[in-house]
Amino acid sequence: ATSAEDCLFADLGVDPAIGCHNYEATSFLLGKVKADPLAILILWQIGAIGVLTFRPNHPQLPKRLDVLSQYLQEFYPPDHKAIIYEATAYPICKPRIESIALKDLKKAKVTGISTLCMLPTQSRPGDEKMARILGIRRKHLKS
């Protein structure tokens, strides 16, 4: 079967080969995980931060989104684009893809299945010494 992560990569047109980290949003915050702004960051279930038992139609908690936003701003600029994503279960329907500035995340409408995708702030620089060892030309380090 095709996973929600596979759908996210295809729908957003991003290549996980540049580096990708996946966390459930509550675990990410509780673990004080340090985000790598040079890799893709995917946070699952951002609409259920701090919710330890599933309840359908759980009320949105904007304060918890603000906590997530503030924490992520330790690694990303406030105006960095945050993408809220929800895969579709039906081939004739479109996925939900909404871009919002990280600082405005608390204003976003999210559900229990909303996913947050943070794209890298810049390309990871290549290591010239390793490139020489591997026989890779310098011009290929940026691609």
Short mmCIF file of N, CA and C in Angstrom, two decimals:
data_model
loop_
_atom_site.label_atom_id
_atom_site.label_comp_id
_atom_site.label_asym_id
_atom_site.label_seq_id
_atom_site.Cartn_x
_atom_site.Cartn_y
_atom_site.Cartn_z
N ALA A 1 0.84 -1.19 0.00
CA ALA A 1 0.00 0.00 0.00
C ALA A 1 0.88 1.24 0.00
N THR A 2 0.32 2.31 -0.45
CA THR A 2 1.02 3.60 -0.46
C THR A 2 0.81 4.28 0.88
N SER A 3 1.88 4.72 1.50
CA SER A 3 1.79 5.36 2.81
C SER A 3 1.48 6.85 2.67
N ALA A 4 1.05 7.44 3.78
CA ALA A 4 0.82 8.89 3.80
C ALA A 4 2.13 9.63 3.53
N GLU A 5 3.24 9.07 3.99
CA GLU A 5 4.54 9.70 3.74
C GLU A 5 4.86 9.68 2.25
N ASP A 6 4.61 8.55 1.59
CA ASP A 6 4.84 8.46 0.14
C ASP A 6 3.98 9.49 -0.59
N CYS A 7 2.73 9.62 -0.17
CA CYS A 7 1.84 10.61 -0.78
C CYS A 7 2.38 12.03 -0.58
N LEU A 8 2.86 12.31 0.62
CA LEU A 8 3.41 13.63 0.92
C LEU A 8 4.57 13.95 -0.03
N PHE A 9 5.51 13.02 -0.18
CA PHE A 9 6.64 13.26 -1.08
C PHE A 9 6.18 13.52 -2.50
N ALA A 10 5.24 12.71 -2.97
CA ALA A 10 4.74 12.86 -4.35
C ALA A 10 3.95 14.15 -4.51
N ASP A 11 3.04 14.43 -3.58
CA ASP A 11 2.18 15.61 -3.71
C ASP A 11 2.96 16.92 -3.56
N LEU A 12 3.98 16.92 -2.71
CA LEU A 12 4.76 18.15 -2.51
C LEU A 12 5.95 18.22 -3.47
N GLY A 13 6.26 17.11 -4.13
CA GLY A 13 7.37 17.10 -5.06
C GLY A 13 8.73 17.24 -4.38
N VAL A 14 8.87 16.63 -3.22
CA VAL A 14 10.14 16.72 -2.50
C VAL A 14 10.84 15.36 -2.52
N ASP A 15 12.16 15.42 -2.46
CA ASP A 15 12.98 14.22 -2.53
C ASP A 15 13.56 13.93 -1.14
N PRO A 16 13.14 12.85 -0.50
CA PRO A 16 13.65 12.54 0.84
C PRO A 16 15.13 12.20 0.88
N ALA A 17 15.74 12.01 -0.29
CA ALA A 17 17.17 11.65 -0.33
C ALA A 17 18.05 12.78 0.21
N ILE A 18 17.52 14.00 0.30
CA ILE A 18 18.33 15.10 0.84
C ILE A 18 18.42 15.03 2.36
N GLY A 19 17.65 14.13 2.95
CA GLY A 19 17.60 13.97 4.40
C GLY A 19 16.19 14.25 4.88
N CYS A 20 15.68 13.37 5.71
CA CYS A 20 14.30 13.51 6.17
C CYS A 20 14.18 12.93 7.57
N HIS A 21 13.54 13.69 8.44
CA HIS A 21 13.30 13.26 9.81
C HIS A 21 11.81 13.25 10.06
N ASN A 22 11.30 12.18 10.67
CA ASN A 22 9.88 12.01 10.96
C ASN A 22 9.67 11.84 12.45
N TYR A 23 8.70 12.56 13.00
CA TYR A 23 8.35 12.42 14.41
C TYR A 23 6.85 12.62 14.58
N GLU A 24 6.30 11.99 15.56
CA GLU A 24 4.95 12.33 16.00
C GLU A 24 5.12 13.64 16.77
N ALA A 25 4.23 14.60 16.58
CA ALA A 25 4.43 15.96 17.08
C ALA A 25 4.61 16.04 18.60
N THR A 26 3.78 15.32 19.36
CA THR A 26 3.92 15.36 20.82
C THR A 26 5.26 14.79 21.25
N SER A 27 5.66 13.67 20.67
CA SER A 27 6.95 13.06 21.00
C SER A 27 8.11 13.98 20.65
N PHE A 28 7.98 14.68 19.53
CA PHE A 28 9.01 15.63 19.10
C PHE A 28 9.22 16.71 20.17
N LEU A 29 8.11 17.25 20.67
CA LEU A 29 8.20 18.31 21.69
C LEU A 29 8.66 17.77 23.04
N LEU A 30 8.10 16.65 23.46
CA LEU A 30 8.48 16.08 24.75
C LEU A 30 9.95 15.67 24.78
N GLY A 31 10.44 15.20 23.64
CA GLY A 31 11.83 14.77 23.55
C GLY A 31 12.80 15.91 23.30
N LYS A 32 12.26 17.13 23.13
CA LYS A 32 13.10 18.30 22.82
C LYS A 32 14.10 17.97 21.71
N VAL A 33 13.58 17.35 20.65
CA VAL A 33 14.40 16.96 19.51
C VAL A 33 14.92 18.23 18.83
N LYS A 34 16.18 18.20 18.48
CA LYS A 34 16.78 19.33 17.77
C LYS A 34 16.55 19.12 16.27
N ALA A 35 15.80 20.03 15.68
CA ALA A 35 15.51 19.95 14.25
C ALA A 35 16.76 20.30 13.45
N ASP A 36 16.92 19.62 12.33
CA ASP A 36 18.02 19.91 11.40
C ASP A 36 17.43 20.72 10.24
N PRO A 37 17.67 22.03 10.20
CA PRO A 37 17.06 22.85 9.15
C PRO A 37 17.63 22.61 7.75
N LEU A 38 18.59 21.71 7.63
CA LEU A 38 19.12 21.36 6.31
C LEU A 38 18.50 20.07 5.77
N ALA A 39 17.53 19.53 6.49
CA ALA A 39 16.82 18.32 6.07
C ALA A 39 15.32 18.59 6.14
N ILE A 40 14.54 17.72 5.53
CA ILE A 40 13.08 17.80 5.62
C ILE A 40 12.67 17.33 7.02
N LEU A 41 11.75 18.04 7.63
CA LEU A 41 11.19 17.64 8.93
C LEU A 41 9.70 17.40 8.72
N ILE A 42 9.25 16.21 9.11
CA ILE A 42 7.83 15.87 9.03
C ILE A 42 7.33 15.59 10.44
N LEU A 43 6.31 16.32 10.84
CA LEU A 43 5.69 16.13 12.15
C LEU A 43 4.26 15.67 11.94
N TRP A 44 3.96 14.48 12.45
CA TRP A 44 2.65 13.86 12.27
C TRP A 44 1.72 14.27 13.40
N GLN A 45 0.44 14.38 13.10
CA GLN A 45 -0.63 14.62 14.07
C GLN A 45 -0.47 15.93 14.83
N ILE A 46 -0.21 17.02 14.09
CA ILE A 46 -0.03 18.31 14.77
C ILE A 46 -1.33 18.84 15.36
N GLY A 47 -2.45 18.31 14.94
CA GLY A 47 -3.73 18.73 15.51
C GLY A 47 -4.06 18.01 16.80
N ALA A 48 -3.20 17.11 17.23
CA ALA A 48 -3.45 16.34 18.45
C ALA A 48 -2.26 16.43 19.41
N ILE A 49 -1.56 17.56 19.39
CA ILE A 49 -0.41 17.73 20.29
C ILE A 49 -0.89 17.67 21.74
N GLY A 50 -0.29 16.80 22.50
CA GLY A 50 -0.63 16.65 23.92
C GLY A 50 -1.84 15.78 24.18
N VAL A 51 -2.48 15.28 23.14
CA VAL A 51 -3.65 14.42 23.30
C VAL A 51 -3.16 12.98 23.39
N LEU A 52 -3.34 12.36 24.53
CA LEU A 52 -2.80 11.03 24.75
C LEU A 52 -3.78 9.91 24.43
N THR A 53 -5.05 10.24 24.28
CA THR A 53 -6.05 9.24 23.88
C THR A 53 -6.86 9.83 22.72
N PHE A 54 -7.13 9.01 21.72
CA PHE A 54 -7.85 9.48 20.55
C PHE A 54 -9.31 9.73 20.88
N ARG A 55 -9.80 10.86 20.44
CA ARG A 55 -11.23 11.19 20.52
C ARG A 55 -11.62 11.86 19.20
N PRO A 56 -12.59 11.31 18.49
CA PRO A 56 -13.02 11.97 17.25
C PRO A 56 -13.46 13.40 17.54
N ASN A 57 -13.21 14.27 16.60
CA ASN A 57 -13.61 15.68 16.71
C ASN A 57 -13.00 16.37 17.94
N HIS A 58 -11.78 16.01 18.27
CA HIS A 58 -11.10 16.67 19.38
C HIS A 58 -10.98 18.15 19.07
N PRO A 59 -11.28 19.03 20.03
CA PRO A 59 -11.20 20.46 19.74
C PRO A 59 -9.75 20.88 19.42
N GLN A 60 -9.63 21.80 18.48
CA GLN A 60 -8.31 22.31 18.11
C GLN A 60 -7.76 23.14 19.28
N LEU A 61 -6.50 23.00 19.52
CA LEU A 61 -5.87 23.70 20.62
C LEU A 61 -4.78 24.63 20.07
N PRO A 62 -5.16 25.86 19.67
CA PRO A 62 -4.20 26.78 19.05
C PRO A 62 -2.98 27.07 19.92
N LYS A 63 -3.17 27.06 21.23
CA LYS A 63 -2.04 27.32 22.11
C LYS A 63 -0.95 26.26 21.91
N ARG A 64 -1.35 25.03 21.69
CA ARG A 64 -0.36 23.97 21.49
C ARG A 64 0.35 24.12 20.15
N LEU A 65 -0.36 24.61 19.15
CA LEU A 65 0.29 24.91 17.88
C LEU A 65 1.29 26.05 18.06
N ASP A 66 0.95 27.00 18.91
CA ASP A 66 1.86 28.11 19.18
C ASP A 66 3.12 27.61 19.90
N VAL A 67 2.95 26.65 20.81
CA VAL A 67 4.11 26.05 21.48
C VAL A 67 5.01 25.39 20.44
N LEU A 68 4.42 24.65 19.50
CA LEU A 68 5.19 24.01 18.43
C LEU A 68 5.88 25.07 17.58
N SER A 69 5.16 26.11 17.21
CA SER A 69 5.73 27.18 16.39
C SER A 69 6.92 27.83 17.09
N GLN A 70 6.76 28.16 18.35
CA GLN A 70 7.84 28.80 19.11
C GLN A 70 9.06 27.89 19.19
N TYR A 71 8.83 26.61 19.43
CA TYR A 71 9.95 25.68 19.52
C TYR A 71 10.67 25.57 18.17
N LEU A 72 9.91 25.46 17.08
CA LEU A 72 10.53 25.33 15.76
C LEU A 72 11.30 26.59 15.36
N GLN A 73 10.90 27.74 15.91
CA GLN A 73 11.61 28.98 15.59
C GLN A 73 13.00 29.04 16.23
N GLU A 74 13.32 28.06 17.06
CA GLU A 74 14.70 27.94 17.53
C GLU A 74 15.61 27.42 16.41
N PHE A 75 15.01 26.84 15.37
CA PHE A 75 15.77 26.23 14.28
C PHE A 75 15.49 26.85 12.91
N TYR A 76 14.34 27.48 12.75
CA TYR A 76 13.91 28.06 11.48
C TYR A 76 13.55 29.53 11.70
N PRO A 77 13.71 30.37 10.67
CA PRO A 77 13.26 31.76 10.79
C PRO A 77 11.74 31.84 10.90
N PRO A 78 11.22 32.86 11.58
CA PRO A 78 9.76 32.99 11.77
C PRO A 78 8.96 33.00 10.47
N ASP A 79 9.55 33.52 9.39
CA ASP A 79 8.84 33.60 8.11
C ASP A 79 9.04 32.37 7.24
N HIS A 80 9.76 31.36 7.75
CA HIS A 80 9.98 30.15 6.96
C HIS A 80 8.63 29.48 6.69
N LYS A 81 8.48 28.94 5.48
CA LYS A 81 7.22 28.34 5.08
C LYS A 81 7.01 27.00 5.78
N ALA A 82 5.88 26.89 6.45
CA ALA A 82 5.44 25.63 7.05
C ALA A 82 4.31 25.11 6.16
N ILE A 83 4.35 23.83 5.85
CA ILE A 83 3.32 23.25 4.98
C ILE A 83 2.45 22.30 5.80
N ILE A 84 1.17 22.58 5.82
CA ILE A 84 0.21 21.68 6.48
C ILE A 84 -0.33 20.77 5.38
N TYR A 85 -0.25 19.48 5.65
CA TYR A 85 -0.57 18.49 4.63
C TYR A 85 -1.52 17.44 5.19
N GLU A 86 -2.48 17.06 4.37
CA GLU A 86 -3.35 15.92 4.66
C GLU A 86 -3.51 15.13 3.37
N ALA A 87 -3.07 13.90 3.39
CA ALA A 87 -3.21 13.03 2.22
C ALA A 87 -4.69 12.76 1.98
N THR A 88 -5.02 12.45 0.75
CA THR A 88 -6.39 12.07 0.43
C THR A 88 -6.50 10.54 0.37
N ALA A 89 -7.64 10.05 0.77
CA ALA A 89 -7.88 8.60 0.72
C ALA A 89 -8.49 8.19 -0.63
N TYR A 90 -8.84 9.18 -1.45
CA TYR A 90 -9.54 8.89 -2.70
C TYR A 90 -8.78 9.47 -3.89
N PRO A 91 -8.58 8.68 -4.93
CA PRO A 91 -7.79 9.15 -6.08
C PRO A 91 -8.42 10.33 -6.83
N ILE A 92 -9.73 10.53 -6.68
CA ILE A 92 -10.37 11.64 -7.39
C ILE A 92 -10.38 12.94 -6.57
N CYS A 93 -9.89 12.87 -5.35
CA CYS A 93 -9.85 14.06 -4.48
C CYS A 93 -8.42 14.57 -4.38
N LYS A 94 -8.31 15.85 -4.11
CA LYS A 94 -6.99 16.46 -3.96
C LYS A 94 -6.58 16.45 -2.49
N PRO A 95 -5.29 16.36 -2.23
CA PRO A 95 -4.81 16.44 -0.85
C PRO A 95 -4.93 17.88 -0.35
N ARG A 96 -4.88 18.05 0.94
CA ARG A 96 -4.84 19.39 1.51
C ARG A 96 -3.38 19.80 1.63
N ILE A 97 -3.04 20.90 0.98
CA ILE A 97 -1.69 21.46 1.05
C ILE A 97 -1.84 22.95 1.30
N GLU A 98 -1.43 23.39 2.47
CA GLU A 98 -1.56 24.80 2.84
C GLU A 98 -0.22 25.30 3.36
N SER A 99 0.28 26.36 2.76
CA SER A 99 1.53 26.97 3.21
C SER A 99 1.20 28.15 4.11
N ILE A 100 1.97 28.26 5.18
CA ILE A 100 1.77 29.34 6.14
C ILE A 100 3.13 29.68 6.76
N ALA A 101 3.32 30.93 7.11
CA ALA A 101 4.57 31.30 7.79
C ALA A 101 4.60 30.60 9.14
N LEU A 102 5.76 30.10 9.52
CA LEU A 102 5.90 29.38 10.78
C LEU A 102 5.35 30.18 11.95
N LYS A 103 5.60 31.48 11.97
CA LYS A 103 5.14 32.32 13.08
C LYS A 103 3.61 32.39 13.17
N ASP A 104 2.91 32.05 12.08
CA ASP A 104 1.45 32.11 12.04
C ASP A 104 0.80 30.74 12.20
N LEU A 105 1.57 29.75 12.56
CA LEU A 105 1.05 28.38 12.64
C LEU A 105 -0.17 28.27 13.55
N LYS A 106 -0.22 29.01 14.64
CA LYS A 106 -1.35 28.92 15.56
C LYS A 106 -2.68 29.33 14.92
N LYS A 107 -2.63 30.03 13.80
CA LYS A 107 -3.84 30.46 13.11
C LYS A 107 -4.37 29.40 12.14
N ALA A 108 -3.57 28.37 11.90
CA ALA A 108 -3.94 27.34 10.93
C ALA A 108 -5.09 26.47 11.44
N LYS A 109 -5.91 26.04 10.52
CA LYS A 109 -6.96 25.08 10.83
C LYS A 109 -6.36 23.69 10.62
N VAL A 110 -6.31 22.90 11.69
CA VAL A 110 -5.74 21.57 11.58
C VAL A 110 -6.71 20.54 12.16
N THR A 111 -6.48 19.29 11.79
CA THR A 111 -7.27 18.19 12.32
C THR A 111 -6.30 17.19 12.95
N GLY A 112 -6.84 16.11 13.47
CA GLY A 112 -6.01 15.08 14.09
C GLY A 112 -5.10 14.38 13.10
N ILE A 113 -5.38 14.50 11.81
CA ILE A 113 -4.53 13.86 10.81
C ILE A 113 -3.64 14.86 10.06
N SER A 114 -3.64 16.10 10.48
CA SER A 114 -2.79 17.09 9.82
C SER A 114 -1.32 16.80 10.10
N THR A 115 -0.53 16.97 9.08
CA THR A 115 0.91 16.75 9.14
C THR A 115 1.59 18.07 8.82
N LEU A 116 2.70 18.35 9.49
CA LEU A 116 3.48 19.55 9.21
C LEU A 116 4.75 19.14 8.50
N CYS A 117 5.05 19.79 7.40
CA CYS A 117 6.29 19.53 6.67
C CYS A 117 7.09 20.83 6.61
N MET A 118 8.31 20.74 7.12
CA MET A 118 9.23 21.88 7.06
C MET A 118 10.32 21.51 6.05
N LEU A 119 10.41 22.29 4.99
CA LEU A 119 11.45 22.06 4.00
C LEU A 119 12.75 22.70 4.47
N PRO A 120 13.88 22.25 3.94
CA PRO A 120 15.16 22.80 4.38
C PRO A 120 15.27 24.31 4.14
N THR A 121 16.03 24.96 4.99
CA THR A 121 16.26 26.40 4.83
C THR A 121 17.27 26.67 3.72
N GLN A 122 18.13 25.70 3.44
CA GLN A 122 19.13 25.83 2.38
C GLN A 122 19.66 24.44 2.05
N SER A 123 20.44 24.35 1.00
CA SER A 123 21.04 23.07 0.63
C SER A 123 22.19 22.74 1.57
N ARG A 124 22.35 21.47 1.82
CA ARG A 124 23.46 21.02 2.65
C ARG A 124 24.75 21.13 1.83
N PRO A 125 25.78 21.80 2.35
CA PRO A 125 27.02 21.91 1.58
C PRO A 125 27.72 20.56 1.50
N GLY A 126 28.30 20.29 0.36
CA GLY A 126 29.03 19.04 0.18
C GLY A 126 30.44 19.15 0.75
N ASP A 127 30.98 18.05 1.17
CA ASP A 127 32.33 17.99 1.73
C ASP A 127 33.32 17.73 0.59
N GLU A 128 34.19 18.70 0.33
CA GLU A 128 35.12 18.60 -0.79
C GLU A 128 36.11 17.44 -0.62
N LYS A 129 36.57 17.21 0.60
CA LYS A 129 37.52 16.12 0.83
C LYS A 129 36.85 14.78 0.52
N MET A 130 35.63 14.58 0.99
CA MET A 130 34.91 13.34 0.73
C MET A 130 34.63 13.19 -0.76
N ALA A 131 34.31 14.30 -1.42
CA ALA A 131 34.06 14.25 -2.86
C ALA A 131 35.30 13.76 -3.60
N ARG A 132 36.48 14.25 -3.21
CA ARG A 132 37.72 13.79 -3.84
C ARG A 132 37.92 12.29 -3.60
N ILE A 133 37.69 11.84 -2.37
CA ILE A 133 37.85 10.43 -2.04
C ILE A 133 36.91 9.56 -2.89
N LEU A 134 35.69 10.05 -3.10
CA LEU A 134 34.69 9.30 -3.87
C LEU A 134 34.81 9.50 -5.37
N GLY A 135 35.73 10.39 -5.78
CA GLY A 135 35.90 10.66 -7.21
C GLY A 135 34.80 11.50 -7.80
N ILE A 136 34.17 12.34 -6.98
CA ILE A 136 33.09 13.21 -7.45
C ILE A 136 33.67 14.59 -7.74
N ARG A 137 33.33 15.13 -8.88
CA ARG A 137 33.84 16.45 -9.25
C ARG A 137 33.19 17.54 -8.40
N ARG A 138 33.96 18.57 -8.15
CA ARG A 138 33.51 19.69 -7.31
C ARG A 138 32.19 20.30 -7.79
N LYS A 139 32.00 20.39 -9.10
CA LYS A 139 30.79 21.02 -9.64
C LYS A 139 29.52 20.25 -9.26
N HIS A 140 29.65 18.99 -8.87
CA HIS A 140 28.49 18.18 -8.52
C HIS A 140 28.14 18.25 -7.03
N LEU A 141 28.92 18.96 -6.24
CA LEU A 141 28.66 19.02 -4.80
C LEU A 141 27.35 19.73 -4.47
N LYS A 142 26.95 20.70 -5.22
CA LYS A 142 25.74 21.48 -4.91
C LYS A 142 24.47 20.80 -5.37
N SER A 143 24.57 19.78 -6.24
CA SER A 143 23.36 19.17 -6.78
C SER A 143 22.99 17.90 -6.09
#
